[in-house]
mmCIF file of C-alpha atoms and ligand atoms in Angstrom:
data_model
loop_
_atom_site.group_PDB
_atom_site.id
_atom_site.type_symbol
_atom_site.label_atom_id
_atom_site.label_comp_id
_atom_site.label_asym_id
_atom_site.label_seq_id
_atom_site.Cartn_x
_atom_site.Cartn_y
_atom_site.Cartn_z
ATOM 1 C CA MET P 1 13.997 11.649 -45.045
ATOM 2 C CA SER P 2 17.241 12.143 -47.140
ATOM 3 C CA SER P 3 20.190 11.818 -45.719
ATOM 4 C CA ILE P 4 21.021 15.831 -46.897
ATOM 5 C CA THR P 5 17.813 17.172 -45.093
ATOM 6 C CA THR P 6 18.659 14.675 -41.860
ATOM 7 C CA ARG P 7 22.436 16.356 -41.097
ATOM 8 C CA HIS P 8 20.913 19.422 -42.181
ATOM 9 C CA PHE P 9 18.396 18.862 -39.461
ATOM 10 C CA LEU P 10 20.882 17.498 -37.425
ATOM 11 C CA GLN P 11 23.478 20.227 -37.971
ATOM 12 C CA SER P 12 19.973 22.806 -36.589
ATOM 13 C CA ALA P 13 19.629 20.956 -33.614
ATOM 14 C CA GLY P 14 23.010 20.918 -32.500
ATOM 15 C CA ILE P 15 23.104 24.648 -33.531
ATOM 16 C CA LEU P 16 19.782 24.870 -31.175
ATOM 17 C CA LEU P 17 20.814 22.955 -28.559
ATOM 18 C CA ALA P 18 24.423 24.867 -28.268
ATOM 19 C CA GLY P 19 21.924 27.835 -27.941
ATOM 20 C CA LEU P 20 19.800 26.721 -25.191
ATOM 21 C CA VAL P 21 23.052 25.270 -23.434
ATOM 22 C CA LEU P 22 24.410 29.045 -23.543
ATOM 23 C CA ALA P 23 21.564 30.497 -22.264
ATOM 24 C CA ALA P 24 21.044 28.165 -19.338
ATOM 25 C CA CYS P 25 24.816 29.181 -18.290
ATOM 26 C CA GLY P 26 24.263 32.860 -17.674
ATOM 27 C CA LYS P 27 21.424 31.789 -15.589
ATOM 28 C CA GLN P 28 21.642 29.525 -12.709
ATOM 29 C CA GLU P 29 21.475 26.180 -12.792
ATOM 30 C CA PRO P 30 18.263 24.097 -13.730
ATOM 31 C CA PRO P 31 16.793 21.443 -10.951
ATOM 32 C CA ALA P 32 18.277 18.119 -12.363
ATOM 33 C CA PRO P 33 15.630 15.893 -13.682
ATOM 34 C CA ALA P 34 13.601 13.394 -11.898
ATOM 35 C CA ALA P 35 14.770 10.336 -12.438
ATOM 36 C CA GLY P 36 13.288 8.526 -15.465
ATOM 37 C CA ALA P 37 12.163 11.825 -16.516
ATOM 38 C CA SER P 38 13.816 13.943 -19.582
ATOM 39 C CA ALA P 39 14.521 16.667 -19.189
ATOM 40 C CA PRO P 40 12.166 19.552 -18.550
ATOM 41 C CA ALA P 41 11.519 21.826 -22.213
ATOM 42 C CA ALA P 42 12.470 25.668 -22.169
ATOM 43 C CA ALA P 43 7.874 26.402 -22.335
ATOM 44 C CA ALA P 44 6.059 23.892 -20.239
ATOM 45 C CA PRO P 45 8.058 21.290 -17.076
ATOM 46 C CA ALA P 46 7.266 18.145 -17.869
ATOM 47 C CA ALA P 47 4.889 17.032 -14.598
ATOM 48 C CA LYS P 48 6.135 15.491 -11.849
ATOM 49 C CA VAL P 49 5.316 11.968 -11.401
ATOM 50 C CA TYR P 50 4.992 10.793 -8.007
ATOM 51 C CA LEU P 51 6.195 7.375 -6.733
ATOM 52 C CA VAL P 52 3.790 5.346 -5.229
ATOM 53 C CA GLY P 53 5.140 2.100 -2.949
ATOM 54 C CA THR P 54 2.906 -0.827 -2.317
ATOM 55 C CA ASP P 55 3.623 -4.315 -1.523
ATOM 56 C CA ALA P 56 1.732 -6.334 -4.013
ATOM 57 C CA ALA P 57 1.422 -9.259 -2.773
ATOM 58 C CA TYR P 58 -2.001 -8.328 -0.730
ATOM 59 C CA ALA P 59 -5.302 -9.081 -2.487
ATOM 60 C CA PRO P 60 -7.770 -7.868 -2.847
ATOM 61 C CA PHE P 61 -6.009 -4.232 -1.823
ATOM 62 C CA GLU P 62 -2.767 -4.344 -3.768
ATOM 63 C CA SER P 63 -1.706 -7.606 -6.014
ATOM 64 C CA GLN P 64 0.104 -7.971 -9.700
ATOM 65 C CA ASN P 65 -2.013 -9.582 -12.365
ATOM 66 C CA GLU P 66 -1.790 -12.199 -14.920
ATOM 67 C CA LYS P 67 0.857 -9.487 -17.439
ATOM 68 C CA GLY P 68 2.341 -8.112 -13.922
ATOM 69 C CA GLU P 69 0.546 -4.500 -13.675
ATOM 70 C CA ILE P 70 -0.582 -3.635 -10.213
ATOM 71 C CA VAL P 71 -3.950 -3.898 -9.250
ATOM 72 C CA GLY P 72 -6.605 -3.641 -6.639
ATOM 73 C CA PHE P 73 -8.533 -1.875 -3.568
ATOM 74 C CA ASP P 74 -5.899 0.321 -3.092
ATOM 75 C CA ILE P 75 -4.695 0.917 -6.423
ATOM 76 C CA GLU P 76 -7.538 2.272 -7.249
ATOM 77 C CA VAL P 77 -8.316 4.990 -4.860
ATOM 78 C CA VAL P 78 -4.995 6.372 -5.127
ATOM 79 C CA GLN P 79 -5.682 6.635 -9.029
ATOM 80 C CA ALA P 80 -9.387 8.152 -7.982
ATOM 81 C CA VAL P 81 -7.504 10.500 -5.579
ATOM 82 C CA ALA P 82 -4.451 11.826 -7.813
ATOM 83 C CA LYS P 83 -6.666 12.287 -10.526
ATOM 84 C CA LYS P 84 -8.291 14.712 -8.483
ATOM 85 C CA ALA P 85 -5.720 16.407 -7.054
ATOM 86 C CA GLY P 86 -4.583 16.738 -10.609
ATOM 87 C CA ILE P 87 -1.079 14.392 -9.674
ATOM 88 C CA GLU P 88 0.488 12.309 -11.745
ATOM 89 C CA VAL P 89 1.083 9.093 -10.140
ATOM 90 C CA LYS P 90 3.312 5.522 -10.409
ATOM 91 C CA PHE P 91 2.848 2.670 -9.119
ATOM 92 C CA VAL P 92 5.724 0.685 -8.049
ATOM 93 C CA ASN P 93 6.225 -2.931 -5.948
ATOM 94 C CA THR P 94 7.995 -2.630 -3.032
ATOM 95 C CA PRO P 95 8.404 -5.693 -0.770
ATOM 96 C CA TRP P 96 6.585 -4.395 2.900
ATOM 97 C CA GLU P 97 10.428 -5.051 4.458
ATOM 98 C CA GLY P 98 11.602 -1.975 3.975
ATOM 99 C CA ILE P 99 8.704 -0.123 2.789
ATOM 100 C CA PHE P 100 8.850 2.882 5.210
ATOM 101 C CA ASN P 101 12.136 3.274 4.740
ATOM 102 C CA THR P 102 11.854 3.949 1.263
ATOM 103 C CA LEU P 103 9.634 7.279 2.130
ATOM 104 C CA ALA P 104 12.270 8.363 4.306
ATOM 105 C CA GLN P 105 15.033 7.479 1.720
ATOM 106 C CA GLY P 106 12.936 9.358 -1.077
ATOM 107 C CA ASP P 107 13.205 6.948 -2.993
ATOM 108 C CA ARG P 108 9.348 6.512 -2.914
ATOM 109 C CA ASP P 109 7.052 9.431 -2.671
ATOM 110 C CA LEU P 110 4.139 7.938 -0.993
ATOM 111 C CA LEU P 111 2.946 4.682 -0.030
ATOM 112 C CA VAL P 112 -0.688 2.835 -0.262
ATOM 113 C CA SER P 113 -0.480 -0.669 1.383
ATOM 114 C CA SER P 114 -3.018 -1.249 3.515
ATOM 115 C CA ILE P 115 -0.810 0.627 6.250
ATOM 116 C CA THR P 116 -2.601 0.876 9.899
ATOM 117 C CA ILE P 117 -1.859 3.931 11.047
ATOM 118 C CA THR P 118 -0.181 3.751 14.604
ATOM 119 C CA ALA P 119 0.615 6.294 17.467
ATOM 120 C CA GLU P 120 4.178 4.230 16.724
ATOM 121 C CA ARG P 121 4.066 4.900 12.742
ATOM 122 C CA LYS P 122 2.773 8.252 13.383
ATOM 123 C CA GLN P 123 6.415 8.978 14.729
ATOM 124 C CA THR P 124 8.630 8.238 11.738
ATOM 125 C CA MET P 125 6.030 9.822 8.959
ATOM 126 C CA ASP P 126 3.088 10.979 8.111
ATOM 127 C CA PHE P 127 -0.291 9.863 7.252
ATOM 128 C CA SER P 128 -4.058 10.904 5.529
ATOM 129 C CA THR P 129 -6.833 10.501 6.605
ATOM 130 C CA PRO P 130 -7.946 6.894 7.233
ATOM 131 C CA TYR P 131 -9.629 5.589 3.950
ATOM 132 C CA PHE P 132 -10.314 2.366 5.188
ATOM 133 C CA ASP P 133 -11.856 0.463 8.177
ATOM 134 C CA ALA P 134 -9.757 -2.804 9.172
ATOM 135 C CA GLU P 135 -9.055 -5.555 12.616
ATOM 136 C CA GLN P 136 -7.070 -8.736 12.389
ATOM 137 C CA LEU P 137 -8.351 -12.005 12.058
ATOM 138 C CA ILE P 138 -7.026 -15.575 12.637
ATOM 139 C CA ALA P 139 -7.262 -18.551 10.175
ATOM 140 C CA VAL P 140 -6.881 -21.887 10.994
ATOM 141 C CA LYS P 141 -7.673 -25.080 9.553
ATOM 142 C CA SER P 142 -11.442 -25.659 9.435
ATOM 143 C CA ASP P 143 -11.018 -29.052 11.778
ATOM 144 C CA SER P 144 -8.816 -26.945 14.116
ATOM 145 C CA LYS P 145 -9.770 -26.699 17.995
ATOM 146 C CA ILE P 146 -8.976 -23.561 17.940
ATOM 147 C CA ALA P 147 -11.507 -20.927 19.235
ATOM 148 C CA LYS P 148 -10.186 -17.692 20.104
ATOM 149 C CA PHE P 149 -7.249 -15.302 20.213
ATOM 150 C CA ALA P 150 -6.063 -16.759 23.668
ATOM 151 C CA ASP P 151 -5.763 -20.130 22.659
ATOM 152 C CA LEU P 152 -2.614 -19.107 20.278
ATOM 153 C CA LYS P 153 -0.860 -18.458 23.279
ATOM 154 C CA LYS P 154 1.407 -21.157 23.568
ATOM 155 C CA LEU P 155 1.077 -22.364 19.263
ATOM 156 C CA LYS P 156 3.105 -21.571 16.851
ATOM 157 C CA VAL P 157 1.607 -18.637 14.625
ATOM 158 C CA GLY P 158 2.488 -17.271 11.262
ATOM 159 C CA VAL P 159 2.432 -13.867 10.469
ATOM 160 C CA GLN P 160 3.587 -10.920 7.667
ATOM 161 C CA ASN P 161 7.071 -10.116 9.362
ATOM 162 C CA GLY P 162 6.338 -6.164 11.319
ATOM 163 C CA THR P 163 2.832 -6.161 10.278
ATOM 164 C CA THR P 164 -0.438 -4.790 13.103
ATOM 165 C CA GLY P 165 -1.063 -8.996 13.318
ATOM 166 C CA ASP P 166 2.687 -9.159 14.031
ATOM 167 C CA GLU P 167 2.207 -6.905 16.733
ATOM 168 C CA VAL P 168 -0.621 -8.515 18.582
ATOM 169 C CA VAL P 169 0.695 -11.498 18.914
ATOM 170 C CA ALA P 170 3.981 -10.595 19.597
ATOM 171 C CA LYS P 171 2.037 -9.076 22.819
ATOM 172 C CA LEU P 172 0.356 -12.253 23.590
ATOM 173 C CA GLN P 173 3.580 -14.672 23.105
ATOM 174 C CA GLY P 174 5.880 -11.822 23.723
ATOM 175 C CA LYS P 175 7.578 -10.764 20.937
ATOM 176 C CA ASP P 176 10.820 -13.404 20.771
ATOM 177 C CA SER P 177 8.809 -15.910 20.954
ATOM 178 C CA ALA P 178 10.058 -18.735 18.965
ATOM 179 C CA ASN P 179 6.984 -19.514 17.832
ATOM 180 C CA ILE P 180 6.439 -16.557 16.317
ATOM 181 C CA LYS P 181 6.851 -17.375 12.495
ATOM 182 C CA ARG P 182 7.537 -14.639 10.389
ATOM 183 C CA PHE P 183 7.049 -14.349 6.930
ATOM 184 C CA GLU P 184 7.466 -11.611 4.321
ATOM 185 C CA SER P 185 4.145 -11.704 3.439
ATOM 186 C CA THR P 186 0.949 -13.026 4.589
ATOM 187 C CA PRO P 187 0.399 -15.339 1.330
ATOM 188 C CA LEU P 188 3.379 -16.671 2.573
ATOM 189 C CA ALA P 189 2.506 -17.563 5.753
ATOM 190 C CA LEU P 190 -1.098 -18.868 5.181
ATOM 191 C CA LYS P 191 0.689 -21.305 2.198
ATOM 192 C CA GLU P 192 2.444 -22.659 5.654
ATOM 193 C CA LEU P 193 -0.654 -22.889 7.323
ATOM 194 C CA GLU P 194 -1.802 -25.000 4.619
ATOM 195 C CA ALA P 195 1.574 -26.699 4.634
ATOM 196 C CA GLY P 196 0.863 -27.670 8.757
ATOM 197 C CA GLY P 197 3.777 -25.684 9.799
ATOM 198 C CA VAL P 198 1.836 -23.329 12.045
ATOM 199 C CA ASP P 199 -1.280 -23.789 13.138
ATOM 200 C CA ALA P 200 -2.493 -20.277 12.623
ATOM 201 C CA VAL P 201 -2.585 -16.851 10.032
ATOM 202 C CA VAL P 202 -3.335 -13.678 12.302
ATOM 203 C CA ALA P 203 -3.269 -10.796 9.145
ATOM 204 C CA ASP P 204 -5.917 -8.367 8.460
ATOM 205 C CA ASN P 205 -9.393 -9.175 8.083
ATOM 206 C CA GLY P 206 -9.707 -8.087 3.853
ATOM 207 C CA VAL P 207 -6.601 -10.390 2.965
ATOM 208 C CA VAL P 208 -7.447 -13.396 4.867
ATOM 209 C CA VAL P 209 -11.363 -13.689 3.910
ATOM 210 C CA HIS P 210 -9.790 -13.026 0.574
ATOM 211 C CA TYR P 211 -7.477 -15.462 0.338
ATOM 212 C CA VAL P 212 -10.120 -18.219 2.439
ATOM 213 C CA ALA P 213 -12.674 -17.618 -0.252
ATOM 214 C CA ASN P 214 -10.395 -17.931 -3.287
ATOM 215 C CA ASN P 215 -8.547 -20.928 -2.097
ATOM 216 C CA THR P 216 -11.894 -23.213 -1.427
ATOM 217 C CA GLY P 217 -9.250 -26.439 -1.759
ATOM 218 C CA SER P 218 -6.778 -25.406 1.665
ATOM 219 C CA LYS P 219 -9.930 -26.004 3.819
ATOM 220 C CA PHE P 220 -9.540 -22.687 6.264
ATOM 221 C CA LYS P 221 -11.667 -21.491 8.524
ATOM 222 C CA THR P 222 -11.915 -17.828 10.137
ATOM 223 C CA ILE P 223 -12.122 -16.296 13.539
ATOM 224 C CA SER P 224 -12.899 -13.271 15.013
ATOM 225 C CA ASP P 225 -12.036 -12.327 18.220
ATOM 226 C CA SER P 226 -13.273 -8.948 19.978
ATOM 227 C CA SER P 227 -9.742 -8.512 22.081
ATOM 228 C CA PHE P 228 -8.106 -7.273 18.139
ATOM 229 C CA ALA P 229 -8.359 -3.493 18.227
ATOM 230 C CA ALA P 230 -10.322 -0.864 15.301
ATOM 231 C CA GLU P 231 -7.888 -0.207 12.806
ATOM 232 C CA GLN P 232 -7.162 2.271 9.914
ATOM 233 C CA TYR P 233 -5.770 2.202 6.990
ATOM 234 C CA GLY P 234 -3.616 5.804 5.469
ATOM 235 C CA LEU P 235 -1.312 6.754 3.153
ATOM 236 C CA ALA P 236 1.984 7.575 4.116
ATOM 237 C CA VAL P 237 4.279 10.256 3.165
ATOM 238 C CA LYS P 238 7.270 11.842 4.092
ATOM 239 C CA LYS P 239 7.542 13.173 7.308
ATOM 240 C CA GLY P 240 7.123 17.039 6.805
ATOM 241 C CA ASN P 241 5.335 16.377 3.155
ATOM 242 C CA THR P 242 2.798 18.713 4.217
ATOM 243 C CA GLU P 243 2.100 19.710 0.220
ATOM 244 C CA LEU P 244 1.564 16.265 -0.514
ATOM 245 C CA LEU P 245 -0.541 15.405 2.524
ATOM 246 C CA ALA P 246 -2.573 18.263 2.029
ATOM 247 C CA LYS P 247 -3.401 17.139 -2.086
ATOM 248 C CA LEU P 248 -4.200 13.942 -0.838
ATOM 249 C CA ASP P 249 -6.306 14.567 2.159
ATOM 250 C CA LYS P 250 -8.756 17.029 -0.610
ATOM 251 C CA GLY P 251 -8.498 13.978 -2.865
ATOM 252 C CA LEU P 252 -10.031 11.683 0.040
ATOM 253 C CA ALA P 253 -12.472 14.295 0.745
ATOM 254 C CA ASP P 254 -13.405 14.259 -2.590
ATOM 255 C CA ILE P 255 -14.033 11.018 -3.721
ATOM 256 C CA LYS P 256 -15.922 10.536 -0.819
ATOM 257 C CA ALA P 257 -17.741 12.794 -1.160
ATOM 258 C CA ASP P 258 -19.198 12.466 -4.806
ATOM 259 C CA GLY P 259 -19.610 8.523 -4.660
ATOM 260 C CA THR P 260 -15.870 7.476 -6.166
ATOM 261 C CA TYR P 261 -14.936 6.011 -3.090
ATOM 262 C CA GLU P 262 -18.783 3.967 -2.671
ATOM 263 C CA LYS P 263 -17.853 2.966 -5.826
ATOM 264 C CA ILE P 264 -14.522 1.319 -5.943
ATOM 265 C CA TYR P 265 -15.496 0.188 -2.311
ATOM 266 C CA THR P 266 -18.560 -1.816 -3.954
ATOM 267 C CA LYS P 267 -16.722 -3.181 -6.678
ATOM 268 C CA TYR P 268 -14.421 -5.008 -4.430
ATOM 269 C CA PHE P 269 -16.194 -5.678 -1.029
ATOM 270 C CA GLY P 270 -19.554 -6.162 -2.828
ATOM 271 C CA ALA P 271 -21.390 -3.611 -0.396
ATOM 272 C CA PRO P 272 -21.419 0.033 -0.211
ATOM 273 C CA PRO P 273 -18.998 0.827 3.429
ATOM 274 C CA VAL P 274 -21.329 0.951 6.668
ATOM 275 C CA ALA P 275 -17.610 2.285 8.350
ATOM 276 C CA SER P 276 -16.244 5.133 9.451
ATOM 277 C CA ALA P 277 -13.475 5.162 7.324
ATOM 278 C CA ALA P 278 -14.791 5.642 4.273
ATOM 279 C CA LYS P 279 -17.250 8.811 5.910
ATOM 280 C CA PRO P 280 -15.537 12.357 4.566
ATOM 281 C CA ALA P 281 -12.739 13.856 6.972
ATOM 282 C CA ALA P 282 -15.101 15.393 9.804
ATOM 283 C CA ALA P 283 -16.829 12.238 10.809
ATOM 284 C CA ALA P 284 -13.476 10.275 10.354
ATOM 285 C CA SER P 285 -11.389 12.395 12.873
ATOM 286 C CA LYS P 286 -13.740 12.455 15.375
HETATM 287 N N1 LIG Q 1 -2.350 -3.298 7.962
HETATM 288 C C1 LIG Q 1 -1.245 -3.869 8.500
HETATM 289 C C2 LIG Q 1 0.131 -3.343 8.504
HETATM 290 O O1 LIG Q 1 0.008 -1.557 8.421
HETATM 291 C C3 LIG Q 1 -0.540 -5.108 7.375
HETATM 292 C C4 LIG Q 1 -0.831 -4.618 5.895
HETATM 293 C C5 LIG Q 1 0.545 -5.412 4.893
HETATM 294 N N2 LIG Q 1 0.766 -4.780 3.875
HETATM 295 C C6 LIG Q 1 0.613 -5.130 2.596
HETATM 296 N N3 LIG Q 1 0.879 -4.757 1.497
HETATM 297 N N4 LIG Q 1 1.219 -6.372 3.102
HETATM 298 O O2 LIG Q 1 1.323 -3.490 9.245
#
């Protein structure tokens, strides 16, 4: 493009822009565009991109690959749900500590982070129908004498701060027990177990099993305990965001019904799910 044509183009664009501004002045203020999104064009407003908060240090559910991309079971579930719901999503690595506040503050539209649905959390946020069954699992060194959860009563136990693992150990030892070592992430707690700083780690079974399988050098074994309650993961939205919640629930029901969920589950866990959260809402809500 020659400079004359360029200038001509810029001038025309300027006139066009002035016209748009004048037109806009006569009407109501257009809504402010979402952060990162460009101003909506007159004809087709840019689709909303839903920001999904996830603590991506939780393989195989959410982690970062070598390229820094956020990947995992939870991620693929939400991608599939979004596709069914016809919404656009963007995953944002968000530390577990404070992750729930990002919803309340409107910095994230939804969270997927292997979040256990609990009565307490339900008071401050809303959850989708469950999408995954889980329970706590104990990790200890292979040569440990620890045989059951009650054995941890007076021992040093590593947990991820503010998780359901933290809650169960707090119940056993008292929440102010100096023997509860709270870490920012579950892998950090497991590293401390390897270093000998704690006697055991209590965390979600899927993450512990994955870690033990992928860090055979750590020489860990796992111990399950019948005292651990059944847990279910849900997608979280800001309290009262019924519009988004309905989209997510519909998307979840669709991917459970058409086999997409089972495909993702099998990819990550080697076999199709047997548990209730994999079933469409009617069964899961019983
Ligand atoms: N399921 C547990 C909870 O909800 C732990 C979840 C931790 N998730 C994570 N991505 N760090 O408390």
